Coordinates of C-alpha atoms in Angstrom, one line a residue:
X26 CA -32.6 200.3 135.9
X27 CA -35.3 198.2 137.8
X28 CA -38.9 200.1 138.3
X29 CA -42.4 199.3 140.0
X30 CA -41.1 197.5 142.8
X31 CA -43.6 195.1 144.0
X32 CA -43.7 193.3 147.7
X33 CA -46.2 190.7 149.1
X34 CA -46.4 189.1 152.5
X35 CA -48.0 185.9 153.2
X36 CA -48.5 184.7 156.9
X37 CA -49.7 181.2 157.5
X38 CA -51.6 181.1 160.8
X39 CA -51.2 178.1 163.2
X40 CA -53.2 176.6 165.6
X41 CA -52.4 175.0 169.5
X42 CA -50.9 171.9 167.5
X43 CA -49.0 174.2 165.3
X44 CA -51.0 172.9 162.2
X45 CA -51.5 175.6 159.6
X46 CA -55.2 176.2 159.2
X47 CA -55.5 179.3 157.7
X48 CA -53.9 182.1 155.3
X49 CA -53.1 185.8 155.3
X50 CA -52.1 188.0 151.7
X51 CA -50.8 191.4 152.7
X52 CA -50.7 193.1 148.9
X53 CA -51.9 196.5 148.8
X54 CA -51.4 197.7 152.4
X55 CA -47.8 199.3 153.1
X56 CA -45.3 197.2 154.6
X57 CA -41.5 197.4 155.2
X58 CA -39.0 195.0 156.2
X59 CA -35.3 194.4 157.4
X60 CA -34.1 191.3 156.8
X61 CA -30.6 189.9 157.7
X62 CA -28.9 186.7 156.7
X63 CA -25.8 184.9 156.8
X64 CA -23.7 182.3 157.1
X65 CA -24.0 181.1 160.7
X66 CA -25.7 178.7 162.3
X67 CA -28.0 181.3 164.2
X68 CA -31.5 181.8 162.5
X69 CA -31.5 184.7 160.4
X70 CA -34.3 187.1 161.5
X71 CA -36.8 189.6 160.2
X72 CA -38.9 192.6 161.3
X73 CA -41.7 193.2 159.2
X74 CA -44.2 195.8 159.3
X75 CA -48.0 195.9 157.9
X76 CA -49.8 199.4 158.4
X77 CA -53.7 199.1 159.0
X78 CA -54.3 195.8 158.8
X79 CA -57.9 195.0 160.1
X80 CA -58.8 194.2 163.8
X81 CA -59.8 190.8 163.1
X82 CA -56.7 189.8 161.2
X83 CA -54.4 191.5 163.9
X84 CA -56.4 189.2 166.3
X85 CA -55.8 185.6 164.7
X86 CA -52.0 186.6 164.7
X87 CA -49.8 184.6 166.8
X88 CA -46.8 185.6 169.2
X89 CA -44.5 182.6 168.1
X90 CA -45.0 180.1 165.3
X91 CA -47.3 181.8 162.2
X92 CA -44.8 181.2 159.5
X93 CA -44.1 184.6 157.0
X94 CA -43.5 184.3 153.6
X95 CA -41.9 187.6 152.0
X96 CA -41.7 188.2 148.3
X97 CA -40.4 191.3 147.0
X98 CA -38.6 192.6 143.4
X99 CA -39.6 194.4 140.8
X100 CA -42.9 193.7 137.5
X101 CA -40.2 194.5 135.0
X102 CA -37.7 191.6 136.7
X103 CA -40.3 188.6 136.7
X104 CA -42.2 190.1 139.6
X105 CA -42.0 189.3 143.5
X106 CA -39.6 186.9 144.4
X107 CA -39.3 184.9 147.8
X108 CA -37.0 186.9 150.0
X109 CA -37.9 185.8 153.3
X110 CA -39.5 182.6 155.0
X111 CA -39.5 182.1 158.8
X112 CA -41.7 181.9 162.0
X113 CA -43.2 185.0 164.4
X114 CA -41.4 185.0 167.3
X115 CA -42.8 188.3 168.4
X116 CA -45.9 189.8 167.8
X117 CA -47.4 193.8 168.8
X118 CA -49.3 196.2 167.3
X119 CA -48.3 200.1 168.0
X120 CA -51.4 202.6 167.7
X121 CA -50.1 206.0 165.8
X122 CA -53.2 207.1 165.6
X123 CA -54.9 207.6 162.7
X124 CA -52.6 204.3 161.6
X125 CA -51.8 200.9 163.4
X126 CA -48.7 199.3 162.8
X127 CA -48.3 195.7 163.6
X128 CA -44.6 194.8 163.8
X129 CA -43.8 191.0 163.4
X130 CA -40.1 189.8 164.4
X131 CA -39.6 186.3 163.2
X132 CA -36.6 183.5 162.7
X133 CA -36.0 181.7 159.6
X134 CA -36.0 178.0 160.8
X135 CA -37.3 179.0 164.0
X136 CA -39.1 176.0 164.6
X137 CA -36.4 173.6 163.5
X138 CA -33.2 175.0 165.0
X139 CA -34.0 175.8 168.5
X140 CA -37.0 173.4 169.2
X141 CA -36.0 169.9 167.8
X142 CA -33.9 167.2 169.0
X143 CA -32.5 164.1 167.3
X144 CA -31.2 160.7 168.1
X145 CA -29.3 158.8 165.7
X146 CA -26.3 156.5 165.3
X147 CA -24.5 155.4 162.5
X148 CA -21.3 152.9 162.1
X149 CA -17.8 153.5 161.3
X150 CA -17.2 155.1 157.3
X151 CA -20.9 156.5 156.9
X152 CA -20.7 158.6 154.3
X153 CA -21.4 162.4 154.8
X154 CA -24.8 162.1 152.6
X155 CA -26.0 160.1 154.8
X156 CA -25.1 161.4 158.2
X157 CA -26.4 165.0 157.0
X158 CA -29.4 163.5 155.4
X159 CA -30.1 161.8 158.5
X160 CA -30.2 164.5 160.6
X161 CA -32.1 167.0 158.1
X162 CA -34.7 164.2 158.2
X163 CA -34.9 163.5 162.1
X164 CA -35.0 167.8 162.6
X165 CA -37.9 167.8 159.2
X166 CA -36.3 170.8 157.5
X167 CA -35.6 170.3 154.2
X168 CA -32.4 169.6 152.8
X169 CA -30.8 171.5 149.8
X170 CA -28.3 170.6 147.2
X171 CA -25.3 168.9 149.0
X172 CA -22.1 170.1 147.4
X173 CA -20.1 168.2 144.9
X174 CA -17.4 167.2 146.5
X175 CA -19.8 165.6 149.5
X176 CA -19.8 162.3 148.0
X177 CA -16.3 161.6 148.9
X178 CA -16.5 162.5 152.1
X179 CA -16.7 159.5 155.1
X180 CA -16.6 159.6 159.0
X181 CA -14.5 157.6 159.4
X182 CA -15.3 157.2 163.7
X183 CA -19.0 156.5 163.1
X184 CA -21.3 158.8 164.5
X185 CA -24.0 158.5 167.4
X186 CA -25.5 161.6 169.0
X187 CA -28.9 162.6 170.8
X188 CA -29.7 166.3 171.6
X189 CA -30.5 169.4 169.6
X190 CA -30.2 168.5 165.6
X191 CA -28.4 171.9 165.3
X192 CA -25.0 170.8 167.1
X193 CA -25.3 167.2 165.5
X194 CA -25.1 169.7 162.1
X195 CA -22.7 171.5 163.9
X196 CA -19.8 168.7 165.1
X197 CA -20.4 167.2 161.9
X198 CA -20.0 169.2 159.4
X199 CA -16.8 170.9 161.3
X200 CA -15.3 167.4 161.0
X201 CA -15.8 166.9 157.9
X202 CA -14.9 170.9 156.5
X203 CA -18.3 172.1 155.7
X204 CA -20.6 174.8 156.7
X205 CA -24.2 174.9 157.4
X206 CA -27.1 177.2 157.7
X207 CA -30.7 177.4 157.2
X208 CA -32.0 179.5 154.3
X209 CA -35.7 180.3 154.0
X210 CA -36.4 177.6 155.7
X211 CA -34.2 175.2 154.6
X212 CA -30.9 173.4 155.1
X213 CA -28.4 174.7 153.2
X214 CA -24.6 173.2 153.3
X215 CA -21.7 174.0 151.9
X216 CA -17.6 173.9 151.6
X217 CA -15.9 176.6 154.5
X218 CA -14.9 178.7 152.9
X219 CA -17.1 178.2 149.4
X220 CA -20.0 178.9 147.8
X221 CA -23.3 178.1 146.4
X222 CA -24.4 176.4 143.8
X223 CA -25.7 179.1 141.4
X224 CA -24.6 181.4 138.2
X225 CA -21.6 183.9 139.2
X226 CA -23.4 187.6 140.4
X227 CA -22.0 190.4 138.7
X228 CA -22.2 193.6 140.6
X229 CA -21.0 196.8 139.3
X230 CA -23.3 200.5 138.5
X231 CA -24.5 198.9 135.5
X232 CA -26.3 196.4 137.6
X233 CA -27.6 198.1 140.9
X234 CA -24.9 199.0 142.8
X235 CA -25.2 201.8 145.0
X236 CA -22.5 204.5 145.8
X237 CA -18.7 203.0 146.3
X238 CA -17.8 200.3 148.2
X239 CA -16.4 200.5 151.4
X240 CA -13.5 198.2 152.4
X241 CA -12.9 196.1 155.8
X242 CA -11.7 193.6 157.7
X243 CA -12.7 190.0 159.2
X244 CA -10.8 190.5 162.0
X245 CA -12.5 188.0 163.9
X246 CA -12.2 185.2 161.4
X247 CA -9.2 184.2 163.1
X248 CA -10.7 184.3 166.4
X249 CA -12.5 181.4 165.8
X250 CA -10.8 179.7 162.8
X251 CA -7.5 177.9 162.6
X252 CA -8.2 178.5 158.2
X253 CA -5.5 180.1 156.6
X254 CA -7.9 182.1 154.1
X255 CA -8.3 186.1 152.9
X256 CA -10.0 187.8 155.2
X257 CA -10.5 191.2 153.1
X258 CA -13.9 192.4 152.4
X259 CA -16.1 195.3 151.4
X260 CA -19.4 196.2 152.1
X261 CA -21.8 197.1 149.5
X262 CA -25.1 198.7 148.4
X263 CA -27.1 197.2 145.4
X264 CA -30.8 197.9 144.5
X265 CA -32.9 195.2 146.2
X266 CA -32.1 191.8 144.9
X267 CA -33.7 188.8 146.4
X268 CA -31.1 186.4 144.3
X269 CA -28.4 187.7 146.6
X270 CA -28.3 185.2 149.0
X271 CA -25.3 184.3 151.9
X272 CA -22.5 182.4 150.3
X273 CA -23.5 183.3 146.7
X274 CA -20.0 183.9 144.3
X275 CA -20.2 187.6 142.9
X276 CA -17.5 189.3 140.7
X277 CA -17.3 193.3 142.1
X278 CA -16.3 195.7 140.3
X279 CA -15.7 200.0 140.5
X280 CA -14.3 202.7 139.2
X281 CA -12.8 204.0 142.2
X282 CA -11.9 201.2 143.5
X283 CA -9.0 198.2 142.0
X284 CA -10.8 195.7 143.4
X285 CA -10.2 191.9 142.6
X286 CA -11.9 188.5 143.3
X287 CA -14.3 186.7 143.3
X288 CA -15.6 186.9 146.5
X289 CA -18.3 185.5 148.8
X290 CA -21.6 187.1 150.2
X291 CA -21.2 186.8 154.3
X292 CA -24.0 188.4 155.2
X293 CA -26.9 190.1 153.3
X294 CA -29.6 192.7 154.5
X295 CA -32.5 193.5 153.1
X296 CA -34.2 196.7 153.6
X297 CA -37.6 198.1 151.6
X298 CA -40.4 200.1 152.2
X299 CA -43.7 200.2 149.9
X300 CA -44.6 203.5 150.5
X301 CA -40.9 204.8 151.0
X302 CA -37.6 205.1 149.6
X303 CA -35.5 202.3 151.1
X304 CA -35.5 199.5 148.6
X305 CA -32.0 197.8 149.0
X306 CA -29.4 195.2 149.9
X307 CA -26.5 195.5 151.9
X308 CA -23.6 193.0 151.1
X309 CA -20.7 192.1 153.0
X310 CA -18.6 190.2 150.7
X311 CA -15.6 188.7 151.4
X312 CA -12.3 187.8 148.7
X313 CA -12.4 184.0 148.2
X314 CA -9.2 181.6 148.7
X315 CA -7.9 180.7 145.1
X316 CA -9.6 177.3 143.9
X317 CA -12.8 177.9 146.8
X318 CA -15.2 175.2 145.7
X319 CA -18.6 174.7 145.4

């Protein structure tokens, strides 16, 4: 079992230029937070919530563009760990008198996704790398581990482009079979259809999980893909676990259940509460095709 749960929030204020100029710890106050992620291209957002913060620090909060660092875990697991990083998009403060509540709604990658553009051009037989490289640099997110098998991979056509970064990210790595996102503030790509670059999670009562879990279907999958993959899932419950990130590779396993694997994290959602009960993620988790790469 995981005890004396820990969560920090850091908010980094901006000014007109959106230059950070000064720093925010939220430790001992309560907060909670619900945080989803996943695999699409759409930022992954947050609601968090600080109870009582003071007057003047409610003031120097802004409506769009402070970025929010959350860390949450557990002192007997190595402490807080970064669960959340993203920009306000939405500021208020609710009086419930004798307590104030200031509820912050942000996007992870808000500031790269839907406010930058890029202009590029590259000749016939670029290699991926560079194309994806490219454009991380032009948008000035930063770019994650590039899958293995990226280094074979050329467009062959040459590539020119000039609007928003994200659907340069977008026709590209649909050409070329790959998926992106953006992860606590950063770029992440990988295979469609794969996973991560990290150890195997194991999930089963002996490490967190929460009740049974409940089976469904990706109906939609073949809505918008022409991939001939499983599209079998369960959700899942698991004590609060800020490793658990969208396309991570987990093995699941339960007594009531027969079920198989490996499969994929989808989407993820955090819940937690200092001053509450609700500590938790929420998988949904998807069986992955036989030989799914990295």
């Amino acid at each position: 079992m995981k005890f004396y749960r820990q969560a920090t929030a850091r908010i980094k204020i901006r000014n007109a230029n959106f230059e950070y100029i000064d720093e925010i710890t939220i430790k001992d106050l309560r907060i909670s937070f619900s945080i989803t992620k996943s695999l699409a291209w759409s930022t992954n957002s947050c609601v968090l919530k600080i109870w009582n913060l003071s007057q003047k620090k409610r003031n120097i909060i802004k409506d769009f563009g402070d970025e929010v660092t959350i860390y949450a875990g557990y002192e007997t697991a190595g402490g807080p760990q970064v669960l959340f990083i993203g920009q306000t998009t939405a500021v208020s403060h609710i009086y419930e008198q004798p307590e104030i509540v200031s509820v912050l709604e942000c996007g992870d990658g808000e500031k790269y996704i839907n406010q930058l553009r890029v202009s590029l051009s590259y000749a016939a037989n670029t290699p991926a790398k560079t194309i994806i490289t490219g454009i991380a640099q032009q948008m000035g997110i930063p770019l994650l581990s590039l899958p293995s098998n990226i280094e074979n991979l050329v467009y062959r056509q040459g590539f020119s482009y000039c609007d928003m970064g994200k659907d340069a990210l977008t026709i590209v790595c649909d050409k070329l079979g790959l998926q992106w996102s953006v992860q606590n503030n950063a770029l992440q790509v990988i295979p469609q259809g794969g996973t991560i670059d990290q150890p195997i999670v194991q999930i089963n009562q002996n490490t967190g999980m929460q009740g049974v879990p409940t089976r469904f279907t990706y109906r939609s999958l073949y809505l918008y893909r022409s991939i001939n993959e499983p599209n079998t899932g369960y959700k899942v419950n698991v004590a609060l676990d800020p490793f658990i990130l969208p396309g991570s590779k987990i093995t699941l396993y339960s007594t009531h259940l027969d079920v198989k694997g490996p499969y994929r994290v989808e989407t993820v959602r955090h819940e937690g509460d200092t001053y509450g009960a609700l500590w938790q993620s929420n998988l949904e988790v998807r069986e992955l095709a036989s030989g799914a790469t990295q």
